């Protein structure tokens, strides 16, 4: 039977030496939030904020030490830094000096896609300038729309500050491992899903830096058997800080989608997202306006509380495509927060159709990428 005790884990970690202090990482008090359940082990190694990126070998060594123990199916180890509280949406953590090095996008043979997720043909990030705009709701319904159109779809929750995909996808429990090496992705509504929410208790407070988010994310890509997928949708952490930039740089994204509400469509927030992806050469597939207008559940009347339509105009101005608008409607909140997203629970509803139409546009762009239009900014066409 799978299983390992905390003591066995700590004993194995005593063999791992912190290069800075010369002490083992247990005695140095660096192990935080150790959790173990049915052979799945997760913990963080607390490191100095400035040393995060350089300590990847230490993280790996700790992970391997635990992984080698008998009874361990998976080991998820992340680096964390004790930063002043700064949650999602409250602004980015301090940028790392110079930022992480750029990477090759586009999944060249043997490149990052092949190494991380060999069977995944394309990866689309869903991002927002700040929290609470409906990014996760959009990512979930978009993924379900892609699946409804017959594409094999995965959904990866990179929003490790507040992973909401387990709840929205109506999945509880923890992933297991059929081969004893990689985790099986969780699955519901025909979509494979992975989230830190399956591995770490919901109320575990963790403050992550860009490179640390990246190492957790890489594990969710590399150590999960995703199988063959046409498309993977990534629910990005909200905002445009260091963590998001690192993902945009390191994950071989086919493209990115920005979700925005009309009121921040004077759009400084959405624009920041756009600029971030452009800076690292990731094509922006388009903008989705969420909570675009209000559908009154009582009278059925539509009211445009936040000057609806701003996103379409702004998208045009910025030279990116407008992918569609989704109203503010209680039914969208109830279904997504209740684990029955509207695309599957009310597939014939107007909103589900809107999400599916957006999914079709996104698929079209995945299959027929335009030149580098969206990465290079608006083009001037002289007729
Ligand atoms: P984010 O990922 O941007 O933080 P969420 O997707 O978690 O945002 O959405 C925040 C809240 O708003 C959730 O309770 C969600 O159900 C609700 N919500 C999202 N989009 C809509 C919408 N179009 N209409 C009504 N409620 C929505």
mmCIF file of C-alpha atoms and ligand atoms in Angstrom:
data_model
loop_
_atom_site.group_PDB
_atom_site.id
_atom_site.type_symbol
_atom_site.label_atom_id
_atom_site.label_comp_id
_atom_site.label_asym_id
_atom_site.label_seq_id
_atom_site.Cartn_x
_atom_site.Cartn_y
_atom_site.Cartn_z
ATOM 1 C CA UNK A 1 0.000 0.000 0.000
ATOM 2 C CA UNK A 2 1.279 3.449 -0.859
ATOM 3 C CA UNK A 3 2.168 5.624 2.078
ATOM 4 C CA UNK A 4 5.072 7.300 3.745
ATOM 5 C CA UNK A 5 5.431 9.039 7.094
ATOM 6 C CA UNK A 6 6.457 12.638 7.636
ATOM 7 C CA UNK A 7 9.407 11.415 9.660
ATOM 8 C CA UNK A 8 10.683 9.303 6.772
ATOM 9 C CA UNK A 9 10.395 12.323 4.496
ATOM 10 C CA UNK A 10 12.232 14.591 6.906
ATOM 11 C CA UNK A 11 14.937 11.960 7.398
ATOM 12 C CA UNK A 12 15.516 11.786 3.672
ATOM 13 C CA UNK A 13 15.633 15.587 3.459
ATOM 14 C CA UNK A 14 18.336 15.731 6.122
ATOM 15 C CA UNK A 15 20.662 14.440 3.414
ATOM 16 C CA UNK A 16 20.064 17.572 1.350
ATOM 17 C CA UNK A 17 22.486 20.375 2.195
ATOM 18 C CA UNK A 18 21.777 24.071 1.676
ATOM 19 C CA UNK A 19 24.854 25.392 -0.152
ATOM 20 C CA UNK A 20 24.642 28.758 1.620
ATOM 21 C CA UNK A 21 24.454 27.773 5.259
ATOM 22 C CA UNK A 22 26.150 24.395 4.895
ATOM 23 C CA UNK A 23 23.330 22.966 7.045
ATOM 24 C CA UNK A 24 20.851 20.366 5.936
ATOM 25 C CA UNK A 25 17.588 21.894 4.806
ATOM 26 C CA UNK A 26 15.600 20.395 7.695
ATOM 27 C CA UNK A 27 17.896 21.708 10.457
ATOM 28 C CA UNK A 28 18.082 25.042 8.658
ATOM 29 C CA UNK A 29 14.289 25.276 9.078
ATOM 30 C CA UNK A 30 13.676 25.610 5.366
ATOM 31 C CA UNK A 31 10.920 23.009 4.978
ATOM 32 C CA UNK A 32 7.466 24.581 5.066
ATOM 33 C CA UNK A 33 3.985 23.233 4.730
ATOM 34 C CA UNK A 34 4.876 19.552 4.460
ATOM 35 C CA UNK A 35 1.833 17.539 3.510
ATOM 36 C CA UNK A 36 1.475 13.928 2.659
ATOM 37 C CA UNK A 37 -1.499 11.926 1.592
ATOM 38 C CA UNK A 38 -1.653 8.457 0.101
ATOM 39 C CA UNK A 39 1.889 8.629 -1.212
ATOM 40 C CA UNK A 40 1.600 12.181 -2.582
ATOM 41 C CA UNK A 41 4.002 14.549 -0.893
ATOM 42 C CA UNK A 42 4.068 18.325 -1.229
ATOM 43 C CA UNK A 43 6.092 20.963 0.550
ATOM 44 C CA UNK A 44 7.915 24.233 0.013
ATOM 45 C CA UNK A 45 11.537 25.081 0.651
ATOM 46 C CA UNK A 46 11.826 28.581 1.996
ATOM 47 C CA UNK A 47 14.755 30.393 0.492
ATOM 48 C CA UNK A 48 16.209 33.825 0.380
ATOM 49 C CA UNK A 49 14.290 36.011 -2.008
ATOM 50 C CA UNK A 50 17.344 36.860 -4.118
ATOM 51 C CA UNK A 51 18.565 33.327 -4.437
ATOM 52 C CA UNK A 52 15.386 31.679 -5.694
ATOM 53 C CA UNK A 53 16.369 31.087 -9.283
ATOM 54 C CA UNK A 54 19.834 29.751 -8.398
ATOM 55 C CA UNK A 55 18.413 27.171 -6.017
ATOM 56 C CA UNK A 56 16.634 25.069 -8.587
ATOM 57 C CA UNK A 57 19.272 22.300 -8.180
ATOM 58 C CA UNK A 58 18.508 22.221 -4.443
ATOM 59 C CA UNK A 59 14.788 21.929 -5.148
ATOM 60 C CA UNK A 60 15.424 19.105 -7.573
ATOM 61 C CA UNK A 61 17.686 17.292 -5.146
ATOM 62 C CA UNK A 62 15.046 17.493 -2.405
ATOM 63 C CA UNK A 63 12.378 16.319 -4.785
ATOM 64 C CA UNK A 64 14.462 13.359 -5.892
ATOM 65 C CA UNK A 65 15.348 12.440 -2.312
ATOM 66 C CA UNK A 66 11.652 12.231 -1.439
ATOM 67 C CA UNK A 67 10.669 10.622 -4.693
ATOM 68 C CA UNK A 68 13.166 7.820 -4.099
ATOM 69 C CA UNK A 69 11.480 6.802 -0.836
ATOM 70 C CA UNK A 70 9.396 3.710 -1.105
ATOM 71 C CA UNK A 71 5.705 4.478 -0.881
ATOM 72 C CA UNK A 72 6.040 7.876 -2.562
ATOM 73 C CA UNK A 73 4.040 8.262 -5.755
ATOM 74 C CA UNK A 74 4.599 11.934 -6.349
ATOM 75 C CA UNK A 75 6.708 14.656 -4.809
ATOM 76 C CA UNK A 76 5.818 18.280 -5.458
ATOM 77 C CA UNK A 77 8.446 20.651 -4.161
ATOM 78 C CA UNK A 78 8.407 24.375 -4.722
ATOM 79 C CA UNK A 79 10.711 27.148 -3.661
ATOM 80 C CA UNK A 80 9.098 29.931 -1.702
ATOM 81 C CA UNK A 81 10.365 33.217 -0.302
ATOM 82 C CA UNK A 82 9.097 34.961 2.774
ATOM 83 C CA UNK A 83 7.968 38.174 1.145
ATOM 84 C CA UNK A 84 5.835 40.923 2.644
ATOM 85 C CA UNK A 85 2.206 39.962 2.030
ATOM 86 C CA UNK A 86 1.283 40.791 -1.510
ATOM 87 C CA UNK A 87 -1.591 38.818 -2.876
ATOM 88 C CA UNK A 88 -2.799 38.454 -6.389
ATOM 89 C CA UNK A 89 -4.150 41.599 -7.894
ATOM 90 C CA UNK A 90 -2.268 43.739 -5.424
ATOM 91 C CA UNK A 91 0.602 44.309 -7.716
ATOM 92 C CA UNK A 92 3.520 42.268 -8.860
ATOM 93 C CA UNK A 93 6.240 40.913 -6.624
ATOM 94 C CA UNK A 94 9.589 42.650 -7.091
ATOM 95 C CA UNK A 95 11.060 41.783 -10.459
ATOM 96 C CA UNK A 96 14.156 39.652 -10.529
ATOM 97 C CA UNK A 97 17.230 41.489 -11.677
ATOM 98 C CA UNK A 98 17.178 41.615 -15.423
ATOM 99 C CA UNK A 99 14.327 39.110 -15.495
ATOM 100 C CA UNK A 100 14.621 35.500 -16.570
ATOM 101 C CA UNK A 101 16.288 34.745 -19.883
ATOM 102 C CA UNK A 102 14.099 34.647 -22.974
ATOM 103 C CA UNK A 103 13.132 31.331 -24.459
ATOM 104 C CA UNK A 104 12.177 29.942 -27.712
ATOM 105 C CA UNK A 105 8.420 29.848 -28.205
ATOM 106 C CA UNK A 106 6.539 27.740 -30.617
ATOM 107 C CA UNK A 107 7.583 24.267 -29.628
ATOM 108 C CA UNK A 108 10.349 23.460 -32.058
ATOM 109 C CA UNK A 109 11.120 19.736 -32.201
ATOM 110 C CA UNK A 110 12.916 18.790 -29.045
ATOM 111 C CA UNK A 111 12.092 22.245 -27.667
ATOM 112 C CA UNK A 112 10.200 23.047 -24.502
ATOM 113 C CA UNK A 113 6.822 21.652 -25.588
ATOM 114 C CA UNK A 114 8.368 18.350 -26.516
ATOM 115 C CA UNK A 115 10.239 18.161 -23.233
ATOM 116 C CA UNK A 116 7.391 19.243 -20.985
ATOM 117 C CA UNK A 117 4.296 17.843 -22.629
ATOM 118 C CA UNK A 118 5.186 15.722 -25.623
ATOM 119 C CA UNK A 119 1.590 14.969 -26.656
ATOM 120 C CA UNK A 120 0.203 18.492 -26.404
ATOM 121 C CA UNK A 121 -0.137 20.207 -29.760
ATOM 122 C CA UNK A 122 -0.916 23.768 -28.668
ATOM 123 C CA UNK A 123 -1.076 25.847 -25.495
ATOM 124 C CA UNK A 124 -3.260 28.908 -24.977
ATOM 125 C CA UNK A 125 -2.918 31.160 -21.928
ATOM 126 C CA UNK A 126 -5.936 33.008 -20.520
ATOM 127 C CA UNK A 127 -4.729 36.131 -18.744
ATOM 128 C CA UNK A 128 -6.076 39.286 -17.136
ATOM 129 C CA UNK A 129 -4.622 42.542 -15.949
ATOM 130 C CA UNK A 130 -6.004 42.000 -12.454
ATOM 131 C CA UNK A 131 -7.998 39.563 -10.332
ATOM 132 C CA UNK A 132 -11.752 39.153 -10.229
ATOM 133 C CA UNK A 133 -12.555 39.894 -13.863
ATOM 134 C CA UNK A 134 -13.736 36.353 -14.580
ATOM 135 C CA UNK A 135 -10.542 34.953 -16.050
ATOM 136 C CA UNK A 136 -10.987 31.483 -14.526
ATOM 137 C CA UNK A 137 -14.664 31.330 -15.468
ATOM 138 C CA UNK A 138 -13.702 32.244 -19.006
ATOM 139 C CA UNK A 139 -10.837 29.728 -19.134
ATOM 140 C CA UNK A 140 -13.126 26.922 -17.959
ATOM 141 C CA UNK A 141 -15.962 27.698 -20.372
ATOM 142 C CA UNK A 142 -13.516 28.247 -23.217
ATOM 143 C CA UNK A 143 -11.924 24.843 -22.559
ATOM 144 C CA UNK A 144 -15.360 23.230 -22.451
ATOM 145 C CA UNK A 145 -16.273 25.011 -25.688
ATOM 146 C CA UNK A 146 -13.160 23.617 -27.350
ATOM 147 C CA UNK A 147 -14.001 20.140 -26.067
ATOM 148 C CA UNK A 148 -17.602 20.502 -27.291
ATOM 149 C CA UNK A 149 -16.219 21.155 -30.763
ATOM 150 C CA UNK A 150 -14.458 17.805 -30.608
ATOM 151 C CA UNK A 151 -10.947 18.917 -29.694
ATOM 152 C CA UNK A 152 -9.068 16.966 -27.041
ATOM 153 C CA UNK A 153 -8.621 19.564 -24.356
ATOM 154 C CA UNK A 154 -6.660 20.011 -21.139
ATOM 155 C CA UNK A 155 -6.954 22.714 -18.509
ATOM 156 C CA UNK A 156 -4.014 23.709 -16.364
ATOM 157 C CA UNK A 157 -4.474 25.968 -13.370
ATOM 158 C CA UNK A 158 -1.431 28.222 -13.169
ATOM 159 C CA UNK A 159 -3.324 30.496 -10.803
ATOM 160 C CA UNK A 160 -1.527 29.011 -7.858
ATOM 161 C CA UNK A 161 -2.307 31.977 -5.615
ATOM 162 C CA UNK A 162 -5.955 31.029 -5.669
ATOM 163 C CA UNK A 163 -6.566 27.854 -7.619
ATOM 164 C CA UNK A 164 -10.274 27.780 -8.453
ATOM 165 C CA UNK A 165 -10.399 25.216 -11.249
ATOM 166 C CA UNK A 166 -11.044 22.192 -9.007
ATOM 167 C CA UNK A 167 -14.209 23.883 -7.723
ATOM 168 C CA UNK A 168 -15.320 25.273 -11.060
ATOM 169 C CA UNK A 169 -14.783 21.950 -12.802
ATOM 170 C CA UNK A 170 -16.579 20.119 -9.994
ATOM 171 C CA UNK A 171 -13.589 17.911 -9.169
ATOM 172 C CA UNK A 172 -12.597 16.859 -5.674
ATOM 173 C CA UNK A 173 -9.962 14.472 -4.373
ATOM 174 C CA UNK A 174 -6.377 14.008 -5.344
ATOM 175 C CA UNK A 175 -4.702 12.680 -8.445
ATOM 176 C CA UNK A 176 -3.271 9.187 -8.320
ATOM 177 C CA UNK A 177 -0.601 7.512 -10.377
ATOM 178 C CA UNK A 178 -1.182 4.480 -12.551
ATOM 179 C CA UNK A 179 2.453 4.000 -13.491
ATOM 180 C CA UNK A 180 4.002 5.005 -10.151
ATOM 181 C CA UNK A 181 5.978 7.774 -11.851
ATOM 182 C CA UNK A 182 3.669 10.400 -13.257
ATOM 183 C CA UNK A 183 0.380 11.696 -11.898
ATOM 184 C CA UNK A 184 -2.783 10.997 -13.815
ATOM 185 C CA UNK A 185 -4.558 14.237 -14.663
ATOM 186 C CA UNK A 186 -7.954 14.613 -13.009
ATOM 187 C CA UNK A 187 -10.863 14.569 -15.403
ATOM 188 C CA UNK A 188 -14.412 15.849 -15.685
ATOM 189 C CA UNK A 189 -16.732 16.816 -18.537
ATOM 190 C CA UNK A 190 -14.248 15.205 -20.931
ATOM 191 C CA UNK A 191 -11.411 17.550 -19.988
ATOM 192 C CA UNK A 192 -8.130 16.700 -18.282
ATOM 193 C CA UNK A 193 -7.388 19.074 -15.435
ATOM 194 C CA UNK A 194 -4.441 19.760 -13.160
ATOM 195 C CA UNK A 195 -4.237 22.337 -10.393
ATOM 196 C CA UNK A 196 -2.145 23.034 -7.324
ATOM 197 C CA UNK A 197 -5.540 22.992 -5.630
ATOM 198 C CA UNK A 198 -5.451 19.185 -5.856
ATOM 199 C CA UNK A 199 -2.066 18.985 -4.155
ATOM 200 C CA UNK A 200 -2.069 21.738 -1.556
ATOM 201 C CA UNK A 201 -4.784 22.502 0.974
ATOM 202 C CA UNK A 202 -6.892 25.463 -0.075
ATOM 203 C CA UNK A 203 -5.930 27.537 2.942
ATOM 204 C CA UNK A 204 -2.177 26.944 2.783
ATOM 205 C CA UNK A 205 -0.766 30.440 2.584
ATOM 206 C CA UNK A 206 2.060 30.609 0.108
ATOM 207 C CA UNK A 207 3.728 33.550 -1.429
ATOM 208 C CA UNK A 208 5.342 32.769 -4.700
ATOM 209 C CA UNK A 209 7.892 34.443 -6.875
ATOM 210 C CA UNK A 210 8.086 34.159 -10.634
ATOM 211 C CA UNK A 211 10.718 31.417 -10.803
ATOM 212 C CA UNK A 212 8.944 29.461 -8.066
ATOM 213 C CA UNK A 213 5.606 29.644 -9.766
ATOM 214 C CA UNK A 214 7.427 28.431 -12.806
ATOM 215 C CA UNK A 215 8.908 25.388 -11.108
ATOM 216 C CA UNK A 216 5.508 24.369 -9.708
ATOM 217 C CA UNK A 217 4.002 24.869 -13.122
ATOM 218 C CA UNK A 218 6.708 22.925 -14.889
ATOM 219 C CA UNK A 219 6.040 20.001 -12.610
ATOM 220 C CA UNK A 220 2.356 20.127 -13.385
ATOM 221 C CA UNK A 221 3.283 19.955 -17.049
ATOM 222 C CA UNK A 222 6.137 17.472 -16.928
ATOM 223 C CA UNK A 223 5.067 15.090 -14.166
ATOM 224 C CA UNK A 224 1.456 14.675 -15.240
ATOM 225 C CA UNK A 225 0.429 12.218 -17.920
ATOM 226 C CA UNK A 226 -1.577 14.512 -20.171
ATOM 227 C CA UNK A 227 -1.657 12.084 -23.064
ATOM 228 C CA UNK A 228 -2.439 13.399 -26.524
ATOM 229 C CA UNK A 229 -4.168 16.781 -26.490
ATOM 230 C CA UNK A 230 -5.098 19.141 -29.297
ATOM 231 C CA UNK A 231 -5.057 22.091 -26.985
ATOM 232 C CA UNK A 232 -4.162 22.965 -23.431
ATOM 233 C CA UNK A 233 -5.800 26.012 -21.847
ATOM 234 C CA UNK A 234 -3.766 27.624 -19.076
ATOM 235 C CA UNK A 235 -5.543 29.738 -16.469
ATOM 236 C CA UNK A 236 -2.817 32.287 -15.711
ATOM 237 C CA UNK A 237 -2.330 33.944 -12.329
ATOM 238 C CA UNK A 238 -4.098 37.334 -12.391
ATOM 239 C CA UNK A 239 -2.011 40.364 -13.191
ATOM 240 C CA UNK A 240 1.061 41.154 -15.182
ATOM 241 C CA UNK A 241 3.876 40.875 -12.655
ATOM 242 C CA UNK A 242 7.029 38.873 -12.444
ATOM 243 C CA UNK A 243 5.293 35.502 -12.060
ATOM 244 C CA UNK A 244 3.167 36.027 -15.145
ATOM 245 C CA UNK A 245 6.086 37.293 -17.175
ATOM 246 C CA UNK A 246 8.116 34.227 -16.285
ATOM 247 C CA UNK A 247 5.336 31.936 -17.447
ATOM 248 C CA UNK A 248 4.925 33.894 -20.658
ATOM 249 C CA UNK A 249 8.643 33.525 -21.257
ATOM 250 C CA UNK A 250 9.176 29.940 -20.262
ATOM 251 C CA UNK A 251 6.054 28.118 -21.356
ATOM 252 C CA UNK A 252 5.911 27.546 -25.099
ATOM 253 C CA UNK A 253 2.614 29.351 -25.602
ATOM 254 C CA UNK A 254 0.857 29.175 -28.937
ATOM 255 C CA UNK A 255 -0.961 32.357 -27.984
ATOM 256 C CA UNK A 256 -2.625 34.349 -25.225
ATOM 257 C CA UNK A 257 -6.126 35.646 -24.615
ATOM 258 C CA UNK A 258 -6.829 38.663 -22.434
ATOM 259 C CA UNK A 259 -10.023 38.844 -20.383
ATOM 260 C CA UNK A 260 -11.175 42.263 -19.280
ATOM 261 C CA UNK A 261 -14.264 43.912 -17.895
ATOM 262 C CA UNK A 262 -15.587 47.033 -19.591
ATOM 263 C CA UNK A 263 -14.800 49.327 -16.711
ATOM 264 C CA UNK A 264 -11.093 48.693 -16.851
ATOM 265 C CA UNK A 265 -11.227 49.025 -20.515
ATOM 266 C CA UNK A 266 -9.977 52.471 -20.500
ATOM 267 C CA UNK A 267 -8.006 49.395 -20.149
ATOM 268 C CA UNK A 268 -4.788 50.216 -18.603
ATOM 269 C CA UNK A 269 -4.957 46.775 -17.032
ATOM 270 C CA UNK A 270 -5.710 44.831 -20.165
ATOM 271 C CA UNK A 271 -3.156 46.830 -22.064
ATOM 272 C CA UNK A 272 -0.483 45.844 -19.575
ATOM 273 C CA UNK A 273 -1.264 42.199 -20.306
ATOM 274 C CA UNK A 274 -1.066 42.813 -24.003
ATOM 275 C CA UNK A 275 2.275 44.543 -23.688
ATOM 276 C CA UNK A 276 3.642 41.782 -21.507
ATOM 277 C CA UNK A 277 2.930 39.110 -24.118
ATOM 278 C CA UNK A 278 4.140 41.290 -26.941
ATOM 279 C CA UNK A 279 7.369 41.937 -25.125
ATOM 280 C CA UNK A 280 8.155 38.237 -25.007
ATOM 281 C CA UNK A 281 6.920 37.507 -28.516
ATOM 282 C CA UNK A 282 3.762 35.555 -27.627
ATOM 283 C CA UNK A 283 0.956 36.202 -30.136
ATOM 284 C CA UNK A 284 -2.139 37.708 -28.529
ATOM 285 C CA UNK A 285 -5.090 35.889 -30.048
ATOM 286 C CA UNK A 286 -7.569 38.483 -28.875
ATOM 287 C CA UNK A 287 -9.576 40.166 -26.152
ATOM 288 C CA UNK A 288 -12.740 38.920 -24.430
ATOM 289 C CA UNK A 289 -15.010 41.385 -22.671
ATOM 290 C CA UNK A 290 -16.511 39.763 -19.579
ATOM 291 C CA UNK A 291 -19.371 41.189 -17.513
ATOM 292 C CA UNK A 292 -20.018 43.169 -20.632
ATOM 293 C CA UNK A 293 -23.611 44.123 -19.846
ATOM 294 C CA UNK A 294 -26.090 43.124 -17.176
ATOM 295 C CA UNK A 295 -28.887 40.657 -17.769
ATOM 296 C CA UNK A 296 -31.515 41.276 -15.117
ATOM 297 C CA UNK A 297 -32.747 37.875 -13.909
ATOM 298 C CA UNK A 298 -36.106 39.379 -12.790
ATOM 299 C CA UNK A 299 -37.176 41.512 -15.706
ATOM 300 C CA UNK A 300 -34.953 40.000 -18.400
ATOM 301 C CA UNK A 301 -33.883 43.472 -19.373
ATOM 302 C CA UNK A 302 -30.383 44.150 -20.545
ATOM 303 C CA UNK A 303 -28.636 47.129 -19.053
ATOM 304 C CA UNK A 304 -25.229 48.373 -19.910
ATOM 305 C CA UNK A 305 -23.938 49.468 -16.567
ATOM 306 C CA UNK A 306 -20.331 49.782 -17.578
ATOM 307 C CA UNK A 307 -20.398 51.504 -20.953
ATOM 308 C CA UNK A 308 -20.417 48.230 -22.842
ATOM 309 C CA UNK A 309 -18.501 47.967 -26.078
ATOM 310 C CA UNK A 310 -15.319 49.630 -24.892
ATOM 311 C CA UNK A 311 -13.335 46.450 -25.377
ATOM 312 C CA UNK A 312 -14.261 46.089 -29.014
ATOM 313 C CA UNK A 313 -13.167 49.647 -29.752
ATOM 314 C CA UNK A 314 -10.058 49.301 -27.659
ATOM 315 C CA UNK A 315 -9.133 45.993 -29.293
ATOM 316 C CA UNK A 316 -9.397 47.651 -32.688
ATOM 317 C CA UNK A 317 -7.234 50.490 -31.538
ATOM 318 C CA UNK A 318 -4.633 48.113 -30.200
ATOM 319 C CA UNK A 319 -4.641 46.036 -33.358
ATOM 320 C CA UNK A 320 -5.874 42.791 -31.806
ATOM 321 C CA UNK A 321 -8.992 40.777 -32.446
ATOM 322 C CA UNK A 322 -12.120 41.107 -30.366
ATOM 323 C CA UNK A 323 -13.162 37.537 -29.603
ATOM 324 C CA UNK A 324 -16.534 38.181 -28.006
ATOM 325 C CA UNK A 325 -18.482 39.495 -25.052
ATOM 326 C CA UNK A 326 -20.077 37.689 -22.137
ATOM 327 C CA UNK A 327 -22.725 39.437 -20.007
ATOM 328 C CA UNK A 328 -22.792 39.742 -16.248
ATOM 329 C CA UNK A 329 -25.388 37.149 -15.416
ATOM 330 C CA UNK A 330 -26.067 35.371 -12.151
ATOM 331 C CA UNK A 331 -26.471 32.092 -14.007
ATOM 332 C CA UNK A 332 -22.827 32.264 -15.101
ATOM 333 C CA UNK A 333 -21.712 32.806 -11.527
ATOM 334 C CA UNK A 334 -23.942 30.108 -10.088
ATOM 335 C CA UNK A 335 -22.934 27.496 -12.623
ATOM 336 C CA UNK A 336 -19.200 28.169 -12.564
ATOM 337 C CA UNK A 337 -18.946 28.483 -8.790
ATOM 338 C CA UNK A 338 -21.172 25.415 -8.433
ATOM 339 C CA UNK A 339 -18.912 23.192 -10.519
ATOM 340 C CA UNK A 340 -21.319 22.961 -13.471
ATOM 341 C CA UNK A 341 -20.040 25.533 -15.959
ATOM 342 C CA UNK A 342 -22.717 26.850 -18.269
ATOM 343 C CA UNK A 343 -21.241 25.373 -21.451
ATOM 344 C CA UNK A 344 -21.957 21.879 -20.081
ATOM 345 C CA UNK A 345 -24.917 22.505 -17.788
ATOM 346 C CA UNK A 346 -26.968 24.658 -20.173
ATOM 347 C CA UNK A 347 -25.406 24.035 -23.564
ATOM 348 C CA UNK A 348 -28.333 25.540 -25.468
ATOM 349 C CA UNK A 349 -28.324 28.814 -23.555
ATOM 350 C CA UNK A 350 -27.303 32.029 -25.233
ATOM 351 C CA UNK A 351 -24.229 32.338 -23.006
ATOM 352 C CA UNK A 352 -23.019 28.817 -23.729
ATOM 353 C CA UNK A 353 -23.341 29.604 -27.426
ATOM 354 C CA UNK A 354 -21.318 32.769 -26.927
ATOM 355 C CA UNK A 355 -18.545 30.805 -25.220
ATOM 356 C CA UNK A 356 -18.590 28.185 -27.971
ATOM 357 C CA UNK A 357 -18.378 30.874 -30.642
ATOM 358 C CA UNK A 358 -15.338 32.290 -28.853
ATOM 359 C CA UNK A 359 -13.833 28.792 -28.660
ATOM 360 C CA UNK A 360 -14.329 28.373 -32.418
ATOM 361 C CA UNK A 361 -12.558 31.653 -33.101
ATOM 362 C CA UNK A 362 -9.703 30.632 -30.843
ATOM 363 C CA UNK A 363 -9.409 27.262 -32.555
ATOM 364 C CA UNK A 364 -9.373 28.955 -35.935
ATOM 365 C CA UNK A 365 -6.452 31.074 -34.764
ATOM 366 C CA UNK A 366 -4.598 28.071 -33.400
ATOM 367 C CA UNK A 367 -4.973 26.242 -36.683
ATOM 368 C CA UNK A 368 -4.252 29.180 -38.933
ATOM 369 C CA UNK A 369 -1.910 31.467 -37.083
ATOM 370 C CA UNK A 370 -1.572 34.793 -38.827
ATOM 371 C CA UNK A 371 1.904 36.126 -39.297
ATOM 372 C CA UNK A 372 3.243 37.883 -36.270
ATOM 373 C CA UNK A 373 0.459 40.445 -36.462
ATOM 374 C CA UNK A 374 -0.473 40.341 -32.833
ATOM 375 C CA UNK A 375 3.058 40.311 -31.552
ATOM 376 C CA UNK A 376 4.291 43.254 -33.499
ATOM 377 C CA UNK A 377 1.477 45.699 -32.858
ATOM 378 C CA UNK A 378 -1.006 47.308 -35.222
ATOM 379 C CA UNK A 379 -0.146 47.271 -38.870
ATOM 380 C CA UNK A 380 -0.813 50.153 -41.152
ATOM 381 C CA UNK A 381 -2.359 49.012 -44.381
ATOM 382 C CA UNK A 382 -2.246 51.365 -47.308
ATOM 383 C CA UNK A 383 -4.872 50.588 -49.899
HETATM 384 P P1 LIG B 1 -10.727 35.676 -11.869
HETATM 385 O O1 LIG B 1 -10.220 34.346 -12.353
HETATM 386 O O2 LIG B 1 -10.513 36.783 -12.870
HETATM 387 O O3 LIG B 1 -10.269 36.054 -10.505
HETATM 388 P P2 LIG B 1 -13.284 34.340 -11.568
HETATM 389 O O4 LIG B 1 -13.461 33.621 -12.860
HETATM 390 O O5 LIG B 1 -12.843 33.558 -10.381
HETATM 391 O O6 LIG B 1 -12.315 35.582 -11.772
HETATM 392 O O7 LIG B 1 -14.631 35.126 -11.298
HETATM 393 C C1 LIG B 1 -14.826 35.894 -10.133
HETATM 394 C C2 LIG B 1 -16.291 35.748 -9.709
HETATM 395 O O8 LIG B 1 -17.118 36.331 -10.712
HETATM 396 C C3 LIG B 1 -16.731 34.292 -9.596
HETATM 397 O O9 LIG B 1 -17.629 34.205 -8.523
HETATM 398 C C4 LIG B 1 -17.419 34.020 -10.917
HETATM 399 O O10 LIG B 1 -18.420 33.027 -10.820
HETATM 400 C C5 LIG B 1 -18.045 35.375 -11.216
HETATM 401 N N1 LIG B 1 -18.192 35.627 -12.649
HETATM 402 C C6 LIG B 1 -17.257 35.518 -13.617
HETATM 403 N N2 LIG B 1 -17.756 35.875 -14.824
HETATM 404 C C7 LIG B 1 -19.074 36.173 -14.610
HETATM 405 C C8 LIG B 1 -20.160 36.625 -15.446
HETATM 406 N N3 LIG B 1 -19.983 36.825 -16.750
HETATM 407 N N4 LIG B 1 -21.369 36.825 -14.864
HETATM 408 C C9 LIG B 1 -21.544 36.653 -13.532
HETATM 409 N N5 LIG B 1 -20.574 36.259 -12.682
HETATM 410 C C10 LIG B 1 -19.345 36.021 -13.218
#
